[in-house]
Tab-separated table of N, CA and C in Angstrom:
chain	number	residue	atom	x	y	z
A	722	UNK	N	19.279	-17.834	-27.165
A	722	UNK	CA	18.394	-16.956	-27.917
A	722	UNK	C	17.353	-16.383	-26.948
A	723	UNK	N	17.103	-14.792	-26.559
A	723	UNK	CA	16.021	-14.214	-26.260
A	723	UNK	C	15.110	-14.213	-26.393
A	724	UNK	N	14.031	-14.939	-25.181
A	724	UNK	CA	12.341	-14.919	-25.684
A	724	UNK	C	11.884	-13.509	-26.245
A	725	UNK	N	11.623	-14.209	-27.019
A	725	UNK	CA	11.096	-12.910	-27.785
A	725	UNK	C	9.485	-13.003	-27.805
A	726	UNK	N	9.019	-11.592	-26.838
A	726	UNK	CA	7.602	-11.370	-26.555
A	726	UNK	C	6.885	-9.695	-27.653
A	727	UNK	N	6.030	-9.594	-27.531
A	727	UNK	CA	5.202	-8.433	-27.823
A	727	UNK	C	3.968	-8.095	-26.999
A	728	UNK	N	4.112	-7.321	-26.316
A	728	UNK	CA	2.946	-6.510	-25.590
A	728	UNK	C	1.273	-7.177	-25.823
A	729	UNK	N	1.015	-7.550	-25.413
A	729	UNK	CA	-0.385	-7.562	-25.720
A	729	UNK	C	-1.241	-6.472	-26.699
A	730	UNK	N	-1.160	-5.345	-25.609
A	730	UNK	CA	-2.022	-4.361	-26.160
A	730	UNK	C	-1.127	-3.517	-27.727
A	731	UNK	N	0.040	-3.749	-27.533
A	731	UNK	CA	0.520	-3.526	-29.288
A	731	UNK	C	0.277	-4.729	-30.072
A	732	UNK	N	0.117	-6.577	-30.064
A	732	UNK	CA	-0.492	-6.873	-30.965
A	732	UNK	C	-1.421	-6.726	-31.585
A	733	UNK	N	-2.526	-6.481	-30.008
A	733	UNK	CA	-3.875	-6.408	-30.767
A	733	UNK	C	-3.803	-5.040	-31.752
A	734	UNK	N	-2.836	-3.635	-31.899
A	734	UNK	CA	-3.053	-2.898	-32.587
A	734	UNK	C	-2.240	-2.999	-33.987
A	735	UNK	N	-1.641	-3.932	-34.308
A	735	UNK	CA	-0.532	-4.229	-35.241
A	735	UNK	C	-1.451	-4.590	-36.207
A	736	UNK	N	-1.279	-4.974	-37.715
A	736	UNK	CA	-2.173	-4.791	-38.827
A	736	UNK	C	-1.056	-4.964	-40.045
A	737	UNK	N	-1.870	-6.496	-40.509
A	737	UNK	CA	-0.583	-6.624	-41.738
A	737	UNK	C	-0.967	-5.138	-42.877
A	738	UNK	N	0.224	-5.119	-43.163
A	738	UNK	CA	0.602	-3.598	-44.397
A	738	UNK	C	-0.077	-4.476	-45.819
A	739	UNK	N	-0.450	-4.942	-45.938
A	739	UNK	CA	-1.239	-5.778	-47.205
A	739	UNK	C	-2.248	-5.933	-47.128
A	740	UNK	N	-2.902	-6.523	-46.669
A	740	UNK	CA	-4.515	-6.520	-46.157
A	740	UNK	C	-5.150	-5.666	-45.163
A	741	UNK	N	-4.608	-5.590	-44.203
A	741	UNK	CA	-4.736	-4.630	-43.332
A	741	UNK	C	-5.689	-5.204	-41.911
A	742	UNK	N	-5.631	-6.881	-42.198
A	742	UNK	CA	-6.225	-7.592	-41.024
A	742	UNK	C	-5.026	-7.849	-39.564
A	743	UNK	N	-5.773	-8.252	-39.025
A	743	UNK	CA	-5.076	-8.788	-37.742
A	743	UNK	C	-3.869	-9.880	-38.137
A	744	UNK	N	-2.665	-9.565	-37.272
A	744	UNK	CA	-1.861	-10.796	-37.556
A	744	UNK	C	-1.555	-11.848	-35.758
A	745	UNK	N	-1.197	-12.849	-35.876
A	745	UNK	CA	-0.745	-13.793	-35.004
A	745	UNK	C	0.596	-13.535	-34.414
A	746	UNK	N	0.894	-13.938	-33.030
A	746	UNK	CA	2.477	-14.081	-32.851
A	746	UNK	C	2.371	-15.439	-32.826
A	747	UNK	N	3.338	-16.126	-33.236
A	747	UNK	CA	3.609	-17.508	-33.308
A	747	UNK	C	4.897	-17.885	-33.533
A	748	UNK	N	5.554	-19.248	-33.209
A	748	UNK	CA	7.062	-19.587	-33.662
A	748	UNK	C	7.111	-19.951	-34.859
A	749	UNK	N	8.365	-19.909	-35.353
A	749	UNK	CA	8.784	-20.840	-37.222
A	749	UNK	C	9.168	-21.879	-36.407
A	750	UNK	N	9.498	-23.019	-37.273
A	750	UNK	CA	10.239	-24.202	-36.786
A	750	UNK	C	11.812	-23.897	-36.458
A	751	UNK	N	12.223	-22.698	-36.518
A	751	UNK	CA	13.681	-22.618	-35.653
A	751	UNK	C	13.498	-21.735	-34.133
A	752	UNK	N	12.013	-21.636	-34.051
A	752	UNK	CA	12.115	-21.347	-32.768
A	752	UNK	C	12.030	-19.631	-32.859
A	753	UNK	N	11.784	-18.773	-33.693
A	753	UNK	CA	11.648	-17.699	-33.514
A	753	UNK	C	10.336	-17.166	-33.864
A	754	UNK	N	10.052	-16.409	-33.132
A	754	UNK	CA	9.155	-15.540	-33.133
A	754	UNK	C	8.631	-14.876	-34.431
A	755	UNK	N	7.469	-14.894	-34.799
A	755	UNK	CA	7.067	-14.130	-36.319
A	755	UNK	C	5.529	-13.973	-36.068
A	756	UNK	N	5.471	-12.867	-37.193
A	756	UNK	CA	3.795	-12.262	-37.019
A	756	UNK	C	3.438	-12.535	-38.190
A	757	UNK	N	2.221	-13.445	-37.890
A	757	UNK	CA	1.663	-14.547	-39.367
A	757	UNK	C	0.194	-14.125	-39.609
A	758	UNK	N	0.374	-13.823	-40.771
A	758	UNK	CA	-1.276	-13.166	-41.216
A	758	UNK	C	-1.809	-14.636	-42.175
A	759	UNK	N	-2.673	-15.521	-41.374
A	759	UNK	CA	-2.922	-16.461	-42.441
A	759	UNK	C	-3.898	-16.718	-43.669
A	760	UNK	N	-4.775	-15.430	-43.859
A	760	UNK	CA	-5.525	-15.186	-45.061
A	760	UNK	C	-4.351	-15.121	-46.225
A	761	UNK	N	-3.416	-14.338	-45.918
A	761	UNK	CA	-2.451	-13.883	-47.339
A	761	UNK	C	-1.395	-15.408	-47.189
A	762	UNK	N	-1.106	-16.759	-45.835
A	762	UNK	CA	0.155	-16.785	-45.844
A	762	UNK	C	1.236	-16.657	-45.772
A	763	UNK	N	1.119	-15.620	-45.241
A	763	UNK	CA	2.937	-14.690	-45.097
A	763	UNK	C	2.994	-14.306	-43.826
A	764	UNK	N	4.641	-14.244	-43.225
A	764	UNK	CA	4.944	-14.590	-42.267
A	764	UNK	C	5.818	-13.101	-41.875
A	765	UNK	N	5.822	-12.058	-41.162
A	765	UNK	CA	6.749	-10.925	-40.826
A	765	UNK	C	7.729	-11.371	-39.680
A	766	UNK	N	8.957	-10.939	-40.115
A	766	UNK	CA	9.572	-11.401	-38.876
A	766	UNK	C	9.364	-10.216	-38.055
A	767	UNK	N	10.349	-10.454	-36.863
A	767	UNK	CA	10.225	-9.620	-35.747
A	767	UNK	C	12.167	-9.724	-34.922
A	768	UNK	N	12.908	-8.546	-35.651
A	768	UNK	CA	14.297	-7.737	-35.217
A	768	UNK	C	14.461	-7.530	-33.859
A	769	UNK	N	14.804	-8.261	-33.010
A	769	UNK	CA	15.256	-7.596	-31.928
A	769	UNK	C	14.085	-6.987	-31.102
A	770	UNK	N	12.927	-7.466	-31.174
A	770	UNK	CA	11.785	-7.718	-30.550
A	770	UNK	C	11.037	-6.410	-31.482
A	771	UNK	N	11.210	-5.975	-32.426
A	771	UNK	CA	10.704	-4.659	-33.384
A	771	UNK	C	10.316	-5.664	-34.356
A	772	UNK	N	9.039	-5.410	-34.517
A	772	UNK	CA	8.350	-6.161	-35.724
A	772	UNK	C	8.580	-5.109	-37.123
A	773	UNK	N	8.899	-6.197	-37.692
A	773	UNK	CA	9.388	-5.498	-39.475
A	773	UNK	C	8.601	-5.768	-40.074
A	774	UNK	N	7.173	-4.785	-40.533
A	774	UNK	CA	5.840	-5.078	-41.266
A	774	UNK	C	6.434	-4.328	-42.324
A	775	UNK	N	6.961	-4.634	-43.229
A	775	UNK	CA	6.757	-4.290	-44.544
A	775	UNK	C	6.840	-5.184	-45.483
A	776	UNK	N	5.494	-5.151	-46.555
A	776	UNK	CA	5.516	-6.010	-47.504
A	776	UNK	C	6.646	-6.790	-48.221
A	777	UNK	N	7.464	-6.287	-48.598
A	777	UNK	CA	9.265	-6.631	-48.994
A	777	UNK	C	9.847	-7.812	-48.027
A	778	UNK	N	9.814	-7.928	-46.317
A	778	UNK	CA	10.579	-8.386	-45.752
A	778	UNK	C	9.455	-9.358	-45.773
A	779	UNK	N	8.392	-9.788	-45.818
A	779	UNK	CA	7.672	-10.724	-45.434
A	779	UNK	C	7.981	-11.889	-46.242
A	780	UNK	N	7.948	-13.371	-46.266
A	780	UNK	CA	7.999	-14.460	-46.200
A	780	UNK	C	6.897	-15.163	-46.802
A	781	UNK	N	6.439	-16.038	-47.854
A	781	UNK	CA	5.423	-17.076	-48.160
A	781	UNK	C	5.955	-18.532	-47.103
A	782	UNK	N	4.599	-18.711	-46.589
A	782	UNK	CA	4.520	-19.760	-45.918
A	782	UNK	C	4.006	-20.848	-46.194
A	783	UNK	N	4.743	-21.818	-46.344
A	783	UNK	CA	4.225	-23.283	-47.115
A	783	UNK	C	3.089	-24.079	-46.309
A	784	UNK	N	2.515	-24.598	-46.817
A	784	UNK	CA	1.158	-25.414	-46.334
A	784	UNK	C	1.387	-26.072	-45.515
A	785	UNK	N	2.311	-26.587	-45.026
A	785	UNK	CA	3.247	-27.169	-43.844
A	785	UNK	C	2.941	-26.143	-42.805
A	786	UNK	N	3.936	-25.509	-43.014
A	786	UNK	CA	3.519	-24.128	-41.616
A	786	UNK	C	2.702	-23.356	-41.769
A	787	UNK	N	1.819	-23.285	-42.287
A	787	UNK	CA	0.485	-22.873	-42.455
A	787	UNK	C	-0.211	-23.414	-41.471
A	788	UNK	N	-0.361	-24.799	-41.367
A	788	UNK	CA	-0.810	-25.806	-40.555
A	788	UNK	C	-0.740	-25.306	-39.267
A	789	UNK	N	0.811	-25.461	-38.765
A	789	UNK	CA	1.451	-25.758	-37.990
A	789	UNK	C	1.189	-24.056	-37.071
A	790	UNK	N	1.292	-22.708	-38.148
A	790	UNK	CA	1.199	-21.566	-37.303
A	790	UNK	C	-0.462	-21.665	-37.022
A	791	UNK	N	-1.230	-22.036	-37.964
A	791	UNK	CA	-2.654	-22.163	-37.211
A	791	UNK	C	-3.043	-23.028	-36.055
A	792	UNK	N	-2.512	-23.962	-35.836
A	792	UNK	CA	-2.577	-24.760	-34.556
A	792	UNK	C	-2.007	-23.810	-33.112
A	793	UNK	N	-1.158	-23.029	-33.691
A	793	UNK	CA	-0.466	-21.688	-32.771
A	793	UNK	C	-1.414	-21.029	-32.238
A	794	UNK	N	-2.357	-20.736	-33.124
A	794	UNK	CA	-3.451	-19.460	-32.800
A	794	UNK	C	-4.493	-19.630	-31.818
């Protein structure tokens, strides 16, 4: 599996489509890459190193990895 990175200067400009705050890069527990906004909980993945911000594809994140992506940050 391909490390999967994001630019610096495009995270800092990336912006969850729901709130419209800053999101995290961080791993899931299978080891991939996702952009985690932890005010809302929800987790965007990221295609082939193209982050997929739309409300629809995003993910609820259980209090478990909640934890676990904030220790990330």
């Amino acid at each position: 599996m391909p490390e999967e990175t994001l630019d610096p200067t495009l995270l800092s400009l990336l912006a969850c489509p729901q709130d419209k705050g800053p999101l995290s890069l961080v791993r899931d527990r299978d080891g991939n890459s996702v952009l985690y906004n932890p005010r809302l909980r929800r987790a965007y993945p990221i295609d082939d190193g193209i982050p997929v911000l739309l409300i629809d594809e995003a993910r609820e994140v259980s209090a478990e990895e909640h934890e676990a992506f904030s220790a990330q940050s």
